[in-house]
mmCIF file of C-alpha atoms in Angstrom:
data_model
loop_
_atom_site.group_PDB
_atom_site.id
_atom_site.type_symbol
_atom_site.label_atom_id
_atom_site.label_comp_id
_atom_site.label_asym_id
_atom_site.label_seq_id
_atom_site.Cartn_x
_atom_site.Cartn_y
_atom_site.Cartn_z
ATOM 1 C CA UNK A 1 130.405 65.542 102.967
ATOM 2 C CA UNK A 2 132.311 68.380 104.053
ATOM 3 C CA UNK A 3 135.761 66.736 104.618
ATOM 4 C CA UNK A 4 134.941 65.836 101.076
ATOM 5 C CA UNK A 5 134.070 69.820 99.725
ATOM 6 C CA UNK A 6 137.567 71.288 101.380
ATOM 7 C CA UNK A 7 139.488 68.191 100.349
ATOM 8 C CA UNK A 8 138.274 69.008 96.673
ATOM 9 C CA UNK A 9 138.483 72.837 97.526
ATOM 10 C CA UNK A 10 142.137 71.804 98.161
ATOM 11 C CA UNK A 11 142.762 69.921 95.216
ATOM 12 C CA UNK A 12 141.669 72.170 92.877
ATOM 13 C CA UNK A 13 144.016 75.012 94.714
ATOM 14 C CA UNK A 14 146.706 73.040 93.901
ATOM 15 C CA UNK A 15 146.136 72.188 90.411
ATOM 16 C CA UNK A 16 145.763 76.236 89.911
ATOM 17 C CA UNK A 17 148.877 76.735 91.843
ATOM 18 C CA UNK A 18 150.920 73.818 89.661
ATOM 19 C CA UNK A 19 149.053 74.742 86.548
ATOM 20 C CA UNK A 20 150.369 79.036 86.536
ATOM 21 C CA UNK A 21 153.612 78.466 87.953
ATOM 22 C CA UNK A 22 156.298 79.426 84.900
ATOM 23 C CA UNK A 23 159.284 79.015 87.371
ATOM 24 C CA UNK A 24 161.056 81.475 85.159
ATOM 25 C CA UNK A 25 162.889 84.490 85.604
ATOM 26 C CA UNK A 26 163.239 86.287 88.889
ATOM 27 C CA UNK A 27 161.858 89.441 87.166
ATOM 28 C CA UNK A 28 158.430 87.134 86.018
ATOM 29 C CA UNK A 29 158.065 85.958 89.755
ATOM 30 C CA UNK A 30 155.648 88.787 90.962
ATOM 31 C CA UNK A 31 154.061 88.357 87.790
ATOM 32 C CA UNK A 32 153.349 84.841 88.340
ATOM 33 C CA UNK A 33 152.538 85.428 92.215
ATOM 34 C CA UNK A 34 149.955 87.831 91.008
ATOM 35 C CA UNK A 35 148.614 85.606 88.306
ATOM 36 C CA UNK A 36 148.149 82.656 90.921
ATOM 37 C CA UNK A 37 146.440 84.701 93.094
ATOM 38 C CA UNK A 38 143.880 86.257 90.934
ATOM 39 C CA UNK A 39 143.258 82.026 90.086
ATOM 40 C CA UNK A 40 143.227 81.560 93.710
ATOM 41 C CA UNK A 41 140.172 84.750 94.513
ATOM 42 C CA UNK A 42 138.386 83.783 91.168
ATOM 43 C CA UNK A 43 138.320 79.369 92.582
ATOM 44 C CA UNK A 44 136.878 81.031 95.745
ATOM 45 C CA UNK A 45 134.667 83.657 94.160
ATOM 46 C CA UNK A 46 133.285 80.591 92.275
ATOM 47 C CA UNK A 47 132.206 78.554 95.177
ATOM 48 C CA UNK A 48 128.423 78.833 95.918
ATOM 49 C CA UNK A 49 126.385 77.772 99.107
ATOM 50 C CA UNK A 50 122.443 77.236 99.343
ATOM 51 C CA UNK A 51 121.076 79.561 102.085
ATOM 52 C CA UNK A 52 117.614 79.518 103.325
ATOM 53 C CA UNK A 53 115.775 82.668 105.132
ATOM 54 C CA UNK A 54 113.262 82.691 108.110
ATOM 55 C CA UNK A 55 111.118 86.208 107.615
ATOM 56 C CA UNK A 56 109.736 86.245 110.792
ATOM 57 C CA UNK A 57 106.762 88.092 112.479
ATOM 58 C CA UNK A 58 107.019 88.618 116.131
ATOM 59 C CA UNK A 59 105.918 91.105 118.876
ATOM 60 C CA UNK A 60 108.089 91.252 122.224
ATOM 61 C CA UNK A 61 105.009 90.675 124.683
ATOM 62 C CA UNK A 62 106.528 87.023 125.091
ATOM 63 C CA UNK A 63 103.171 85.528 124.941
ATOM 64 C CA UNK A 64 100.977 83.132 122.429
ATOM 65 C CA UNK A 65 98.911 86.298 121.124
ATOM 66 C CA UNK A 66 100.953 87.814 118.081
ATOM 67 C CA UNK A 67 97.936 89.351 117.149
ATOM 68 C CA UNK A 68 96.751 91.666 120.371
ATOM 69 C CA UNK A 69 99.064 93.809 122.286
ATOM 70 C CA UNK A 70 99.182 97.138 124.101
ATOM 71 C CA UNK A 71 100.903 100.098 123.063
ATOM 72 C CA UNK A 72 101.591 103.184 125.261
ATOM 73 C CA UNK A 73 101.006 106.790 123.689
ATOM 74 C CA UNK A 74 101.815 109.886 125.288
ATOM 75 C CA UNK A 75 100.998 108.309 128.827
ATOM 76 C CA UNK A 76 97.821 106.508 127.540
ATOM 77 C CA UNK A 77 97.405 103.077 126.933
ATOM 78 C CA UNK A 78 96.078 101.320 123.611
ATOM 79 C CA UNK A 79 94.733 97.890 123.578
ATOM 80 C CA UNK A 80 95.336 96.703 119.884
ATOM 81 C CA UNK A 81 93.798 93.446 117.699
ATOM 82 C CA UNK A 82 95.217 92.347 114.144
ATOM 83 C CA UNK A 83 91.750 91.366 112.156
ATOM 84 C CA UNK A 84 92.902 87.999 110.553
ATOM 85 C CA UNK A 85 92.117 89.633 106.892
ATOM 86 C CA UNK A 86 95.120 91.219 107.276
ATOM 87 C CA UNK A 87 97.402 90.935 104.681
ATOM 88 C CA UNK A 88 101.029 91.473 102.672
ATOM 89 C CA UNK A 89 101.177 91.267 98.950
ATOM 90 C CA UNK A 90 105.013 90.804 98.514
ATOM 91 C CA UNK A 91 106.834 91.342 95.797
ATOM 92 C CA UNK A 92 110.323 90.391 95.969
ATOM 93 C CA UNK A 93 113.067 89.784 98.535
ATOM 94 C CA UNK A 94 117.086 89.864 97.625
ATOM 95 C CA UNK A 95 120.232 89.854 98.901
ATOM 96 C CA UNK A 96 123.752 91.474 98.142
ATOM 97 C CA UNK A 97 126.400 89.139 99.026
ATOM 98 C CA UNK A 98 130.107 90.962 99.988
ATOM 99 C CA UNK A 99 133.673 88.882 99.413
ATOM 100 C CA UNK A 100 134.537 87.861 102.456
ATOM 101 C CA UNK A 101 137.621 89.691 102.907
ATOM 102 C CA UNK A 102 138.664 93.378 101.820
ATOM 103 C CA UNK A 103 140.315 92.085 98.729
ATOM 104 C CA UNK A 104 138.129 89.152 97.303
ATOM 105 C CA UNK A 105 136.258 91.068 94.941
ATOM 106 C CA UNK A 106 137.692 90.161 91.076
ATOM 107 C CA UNK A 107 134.863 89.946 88.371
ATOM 108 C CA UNK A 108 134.097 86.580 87.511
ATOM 109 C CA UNK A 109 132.639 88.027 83.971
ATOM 110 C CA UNK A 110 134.541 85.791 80.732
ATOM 111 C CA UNK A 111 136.228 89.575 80.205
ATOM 112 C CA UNK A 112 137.653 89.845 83.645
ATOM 113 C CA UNK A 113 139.226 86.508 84.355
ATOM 114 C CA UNK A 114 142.651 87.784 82.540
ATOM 115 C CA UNK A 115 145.292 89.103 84.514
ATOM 116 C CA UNK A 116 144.360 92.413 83.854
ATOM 117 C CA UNK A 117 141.755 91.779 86.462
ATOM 118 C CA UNK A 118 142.178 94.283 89.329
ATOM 119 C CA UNK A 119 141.139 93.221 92.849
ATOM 120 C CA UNK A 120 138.623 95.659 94.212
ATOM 121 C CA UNK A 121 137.963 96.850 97.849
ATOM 122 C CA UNK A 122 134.898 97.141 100.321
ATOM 123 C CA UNK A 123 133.445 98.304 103.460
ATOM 124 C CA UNK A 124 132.670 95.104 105.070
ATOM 125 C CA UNK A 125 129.399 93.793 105.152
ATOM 126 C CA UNK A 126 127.470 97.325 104.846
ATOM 127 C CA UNK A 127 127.957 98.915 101.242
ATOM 128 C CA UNK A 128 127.480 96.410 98.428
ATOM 129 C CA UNK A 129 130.024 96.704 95.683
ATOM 130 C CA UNK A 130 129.750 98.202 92.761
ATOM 131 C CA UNK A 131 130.200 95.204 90.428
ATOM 132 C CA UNK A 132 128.633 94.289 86.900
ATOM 133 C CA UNK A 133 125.756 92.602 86.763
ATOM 134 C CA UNK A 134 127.474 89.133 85.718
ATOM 135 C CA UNK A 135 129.503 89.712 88.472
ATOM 136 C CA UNK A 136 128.520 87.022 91.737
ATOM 137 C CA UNK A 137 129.284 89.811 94.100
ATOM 138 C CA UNK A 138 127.475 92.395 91.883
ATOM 139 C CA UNK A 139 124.000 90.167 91.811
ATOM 140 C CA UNK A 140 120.761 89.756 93.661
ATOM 141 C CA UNK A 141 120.083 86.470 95.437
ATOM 142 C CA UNK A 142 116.391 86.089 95.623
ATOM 143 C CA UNK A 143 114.796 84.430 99.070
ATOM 144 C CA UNK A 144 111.520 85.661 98.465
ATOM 145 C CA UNK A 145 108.914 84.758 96.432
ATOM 146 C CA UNK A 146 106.176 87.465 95.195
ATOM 147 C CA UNK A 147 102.595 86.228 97.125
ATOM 148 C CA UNK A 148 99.940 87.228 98.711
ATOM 149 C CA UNK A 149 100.416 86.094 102.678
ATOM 150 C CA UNK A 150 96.979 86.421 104.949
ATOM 151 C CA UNK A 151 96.428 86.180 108.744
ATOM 152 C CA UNK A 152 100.042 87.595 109.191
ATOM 153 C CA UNK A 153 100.056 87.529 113.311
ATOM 154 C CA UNK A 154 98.991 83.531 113.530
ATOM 155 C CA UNK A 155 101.357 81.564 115.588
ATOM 156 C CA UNK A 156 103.078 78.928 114.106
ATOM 157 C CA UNK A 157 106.785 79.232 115.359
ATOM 158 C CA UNK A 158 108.786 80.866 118.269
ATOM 159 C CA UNK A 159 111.796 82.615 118.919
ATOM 160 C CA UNK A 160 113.715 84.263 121.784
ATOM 161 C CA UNK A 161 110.951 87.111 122.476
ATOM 162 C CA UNK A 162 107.989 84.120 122.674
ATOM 163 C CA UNK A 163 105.702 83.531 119.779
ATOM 164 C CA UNK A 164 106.136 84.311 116.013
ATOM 165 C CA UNK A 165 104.939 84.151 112.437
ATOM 166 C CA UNK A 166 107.077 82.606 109.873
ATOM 167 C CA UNK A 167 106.621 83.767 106.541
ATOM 168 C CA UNK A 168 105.763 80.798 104.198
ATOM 169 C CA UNK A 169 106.806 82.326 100.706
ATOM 170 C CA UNK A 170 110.978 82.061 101.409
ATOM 171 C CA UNK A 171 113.133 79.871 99.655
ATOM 172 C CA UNK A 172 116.717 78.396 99.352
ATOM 173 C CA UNK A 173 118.922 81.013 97.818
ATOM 174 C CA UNK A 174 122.733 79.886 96.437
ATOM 175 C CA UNK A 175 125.260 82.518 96.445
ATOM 176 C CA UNK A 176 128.863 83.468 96.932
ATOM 177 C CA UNK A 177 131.286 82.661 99.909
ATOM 178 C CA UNK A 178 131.181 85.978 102.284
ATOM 179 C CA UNK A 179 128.814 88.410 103.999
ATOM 180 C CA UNK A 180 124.997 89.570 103.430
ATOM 181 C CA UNK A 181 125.633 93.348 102.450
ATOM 182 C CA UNK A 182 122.037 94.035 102.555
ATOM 183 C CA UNK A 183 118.538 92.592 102.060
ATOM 184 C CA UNK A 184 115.724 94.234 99.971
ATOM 185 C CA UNK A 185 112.328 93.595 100.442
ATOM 186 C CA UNK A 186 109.507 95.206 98.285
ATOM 187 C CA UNK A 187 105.441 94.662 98.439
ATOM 188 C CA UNK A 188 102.930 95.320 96.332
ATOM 189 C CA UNK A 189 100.513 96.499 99.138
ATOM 190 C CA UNK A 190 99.800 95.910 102.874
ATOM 191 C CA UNK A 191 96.113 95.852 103.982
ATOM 192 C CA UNK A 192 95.831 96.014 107.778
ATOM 193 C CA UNK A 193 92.697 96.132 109.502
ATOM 194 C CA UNK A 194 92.617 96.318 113.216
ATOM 195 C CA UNK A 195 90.654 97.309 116.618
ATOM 196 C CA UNK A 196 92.149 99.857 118.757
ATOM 197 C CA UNK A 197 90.286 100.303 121.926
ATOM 198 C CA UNK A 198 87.283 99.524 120.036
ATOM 199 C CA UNK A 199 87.503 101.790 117.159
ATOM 200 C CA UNK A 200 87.336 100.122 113.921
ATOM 201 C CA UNK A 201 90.498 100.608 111.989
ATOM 202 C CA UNK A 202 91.564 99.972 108.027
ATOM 203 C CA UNK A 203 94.894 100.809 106.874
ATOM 204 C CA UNK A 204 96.023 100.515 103.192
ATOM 205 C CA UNK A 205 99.822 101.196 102.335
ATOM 206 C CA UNK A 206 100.812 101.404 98.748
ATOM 207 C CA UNK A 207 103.244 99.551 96.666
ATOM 208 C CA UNK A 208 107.212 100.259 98.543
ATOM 209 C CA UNK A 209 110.468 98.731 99.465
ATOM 210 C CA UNK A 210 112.587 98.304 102.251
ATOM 211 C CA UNK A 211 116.795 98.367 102.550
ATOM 212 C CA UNK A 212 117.765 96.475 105.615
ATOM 213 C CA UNK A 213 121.392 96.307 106.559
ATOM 214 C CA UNK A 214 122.821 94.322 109.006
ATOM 215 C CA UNK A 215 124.347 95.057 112.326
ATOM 216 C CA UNK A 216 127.201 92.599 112.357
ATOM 217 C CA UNK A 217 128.496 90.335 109.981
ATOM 218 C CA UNK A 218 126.133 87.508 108.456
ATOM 219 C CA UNK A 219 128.162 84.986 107.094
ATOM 220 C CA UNK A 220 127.892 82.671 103.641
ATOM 221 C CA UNK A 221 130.066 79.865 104.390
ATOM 222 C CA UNK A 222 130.494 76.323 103.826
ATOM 223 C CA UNK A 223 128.850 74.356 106.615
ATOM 224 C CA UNK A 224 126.526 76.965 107.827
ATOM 225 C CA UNK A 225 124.167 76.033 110.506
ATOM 226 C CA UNK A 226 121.141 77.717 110.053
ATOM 227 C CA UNK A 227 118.680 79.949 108.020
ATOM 228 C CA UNK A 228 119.212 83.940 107.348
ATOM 229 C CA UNK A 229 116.996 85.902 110.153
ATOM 230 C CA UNK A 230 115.069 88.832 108.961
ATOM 231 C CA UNK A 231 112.711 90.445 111.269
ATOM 232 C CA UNK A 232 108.815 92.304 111.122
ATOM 233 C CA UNK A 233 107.635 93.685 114.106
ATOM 234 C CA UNK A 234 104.052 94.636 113.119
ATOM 235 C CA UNK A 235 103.372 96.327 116.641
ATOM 236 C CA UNK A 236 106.197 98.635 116.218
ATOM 237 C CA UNK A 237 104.582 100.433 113.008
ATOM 238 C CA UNK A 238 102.549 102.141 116.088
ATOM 239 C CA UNK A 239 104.819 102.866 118.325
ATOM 240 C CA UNK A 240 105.797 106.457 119.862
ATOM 241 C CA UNK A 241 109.059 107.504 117.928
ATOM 242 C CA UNK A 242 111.138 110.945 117.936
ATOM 243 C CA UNK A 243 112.788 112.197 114.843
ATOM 244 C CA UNK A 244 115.103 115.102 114.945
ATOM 245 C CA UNK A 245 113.542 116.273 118.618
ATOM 246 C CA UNK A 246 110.524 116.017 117.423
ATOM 247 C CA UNK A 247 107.722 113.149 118.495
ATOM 248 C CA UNK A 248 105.478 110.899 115.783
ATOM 249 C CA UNK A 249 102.769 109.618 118.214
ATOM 250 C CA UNK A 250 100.543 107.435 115.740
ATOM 251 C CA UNK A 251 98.290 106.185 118.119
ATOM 252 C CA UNK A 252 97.220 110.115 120.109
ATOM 253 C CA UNK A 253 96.784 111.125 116.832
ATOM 254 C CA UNK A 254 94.623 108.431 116.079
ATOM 255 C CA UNK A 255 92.349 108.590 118.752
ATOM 256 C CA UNK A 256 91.181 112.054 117.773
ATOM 257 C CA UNK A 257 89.531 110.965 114.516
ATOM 258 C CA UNK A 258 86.258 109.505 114.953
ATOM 259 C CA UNK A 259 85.531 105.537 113.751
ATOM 260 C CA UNK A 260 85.770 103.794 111.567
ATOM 261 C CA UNK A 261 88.946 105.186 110.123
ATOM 262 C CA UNK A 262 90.586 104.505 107.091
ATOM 263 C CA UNK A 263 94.244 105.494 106.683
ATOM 264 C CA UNK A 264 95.550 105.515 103.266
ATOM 265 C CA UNK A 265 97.601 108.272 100.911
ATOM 266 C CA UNK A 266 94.165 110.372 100.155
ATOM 267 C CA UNK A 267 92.417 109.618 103.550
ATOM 268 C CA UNK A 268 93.621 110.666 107.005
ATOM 269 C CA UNK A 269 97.189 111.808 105.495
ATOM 270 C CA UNK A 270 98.817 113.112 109.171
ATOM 271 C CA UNK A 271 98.060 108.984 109.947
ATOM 272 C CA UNK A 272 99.540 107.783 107.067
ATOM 273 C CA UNK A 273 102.772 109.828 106.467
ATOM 274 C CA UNK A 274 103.477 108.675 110.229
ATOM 275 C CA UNK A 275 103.295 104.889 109.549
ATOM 276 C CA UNK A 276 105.376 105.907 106.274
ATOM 277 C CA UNK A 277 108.197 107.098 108.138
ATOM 278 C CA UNK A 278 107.920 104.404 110.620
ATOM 279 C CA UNK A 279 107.956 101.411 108.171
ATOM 280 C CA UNK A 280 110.975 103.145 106.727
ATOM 281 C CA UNK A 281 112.850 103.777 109.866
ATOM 282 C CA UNK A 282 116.320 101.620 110.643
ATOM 283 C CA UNK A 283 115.665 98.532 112.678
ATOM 284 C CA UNK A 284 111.853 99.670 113.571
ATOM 285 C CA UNK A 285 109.452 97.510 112.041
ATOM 286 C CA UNK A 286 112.191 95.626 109.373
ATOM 287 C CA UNK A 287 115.338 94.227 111.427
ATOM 288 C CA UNK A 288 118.269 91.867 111.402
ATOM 289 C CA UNK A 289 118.760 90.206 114.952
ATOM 290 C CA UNK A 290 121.444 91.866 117.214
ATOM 291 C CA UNK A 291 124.099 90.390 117.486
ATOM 292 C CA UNK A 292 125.380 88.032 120.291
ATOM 293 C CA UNK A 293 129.219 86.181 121.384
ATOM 294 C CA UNK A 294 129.104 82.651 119.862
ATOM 295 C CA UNK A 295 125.785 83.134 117.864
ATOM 296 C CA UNK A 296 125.932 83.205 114.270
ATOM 297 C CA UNK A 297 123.168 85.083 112.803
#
């Protein structure tokens, strides 16, 4: 099947190639080159491959218990359990697909297929382009489906780090030829309700959105192996952190306010604005995978 794709790719180079050539005038020739070209960037521009995404939970304790773990905070210990009620009301999920090369990035909107069409330029695989909307490389690719996903530290998959929680709300996405520029994810709450060294704890975090950019390139290509890895470590919400010299210790905090404790925007604020910042830090709770010789991620 995919001898067949590139033999057809081929074919239909050709017939572009045979079908603009004017073999003219010397003077026309870098016309002509520049006219086959644009044909050539908008045939590959066109082709589209169906992606799928794992969203995966995961903790790096590297055993069968995704939902209890222990956290260290200031020196002190903190045994933590994820009540199963726990939940994520998602939204959305998208991606932004880049060309995959510095110059593959002509419109393919009905008023940009002329040869007035200018090729544009990109930083690879970071900054999505600024392209119209009908544009493939100036779209969202939806792999997420807006649900409401309970018991989010159950088992039910593993990965390099031991057990982990696939996401069931993903689906197939088709887009472009090239690299993931970034994924979006938004929710329409998070309800987490946990024990921490047996203190009875409810946390509610508000509608938001997360930007998560990738570390090295992620490529769309024809005969791609495997699904899109996104990552959510739920334990790392709680972790110790240090912004700008200063630390964000969610956990001593915690333990100074008497149980039950609810954390949300008008109750225990201190508590809250911490697990804000976390959830929004790069690569703390939402992650691509690093990035290793002769794995494609």
């Amino acid at each position: 099947m995919r001898e067949r794709i590139y033999r057809l790719s081929f074919i239909a180079m050709n017939c572009l190639l045979l079908s603009h050539c004017t073999f003219g005038s010397v003077g026309d020739s870098n016309k002509d080159k520049l006219t086959i070209l644009q044909n050539l960037i908008f045939f590959n521009n066109n082709q589209m491959v169906a992606v799928g995404t794992n969203l995966r939970g995961y903790d790096d304790q590297a055993d069968d218990n995704l939902n209890q773990f222990s956290l260290t905070s200031n020196a002190v210990s903190y045994n933590i359990t994820i009540q199963s009620s726990s939940y994520i009301n998602w939204e959305m999920g998208t991606y932004r697909i880049n060309p995959p090369s510095q110059t593959l990035g002509v419109s393919t909107s009905s008023s940009e297929k002329s040869s007035n069409a200018t090729a544009k330029t990109h930083t690879p695989y970071t900054v999505p382009l600024d392209l119209p909307a009908d544009d493939l490389y100036g779209k969202s690719y939806a792999f997420l489906s807006a649900s409401t996903v309970t018991n989010i530290t159950q088992y039910n998959s593993t990965m390099e780090t031991g057990a982990s929680f696939l996401y069931p709300n993903t689906r197939m996405s088709s887009m472009p030829l090239g690299v993931v520029a970034v994924a979006n994810v938004s929710w329409e709450e998070i309800y987490i309700r946990m024990d921490v060294g047996g203190k009875d704890v409810t946390i509610l975090l508000p509608q938001g959105n997360k930007s998560i950019t990738p570390k090295c390139k992620i490529p769309i290509k024809l005969g791609r192996s495997g699904n899109i890895e996104i990552l959510i470590s739920l334990s790392s919400l709680f972790q110790d952190r240090t912004v700008s010299g200063s630390p964000l210790r969610f956990l001593q905090q915690l333990s100074l306010v008497a149980g039950p404790v609810v954390i949300s925007k008008v109750s225990n604020v201190n508590l809250y604005n911490i697990l804000l910042q976390n959830l929004q830090a790069e690569d703390i709770v939402f992650s691509f995978p690093g990035c290793f010789p002769g794995v494609e991620r």
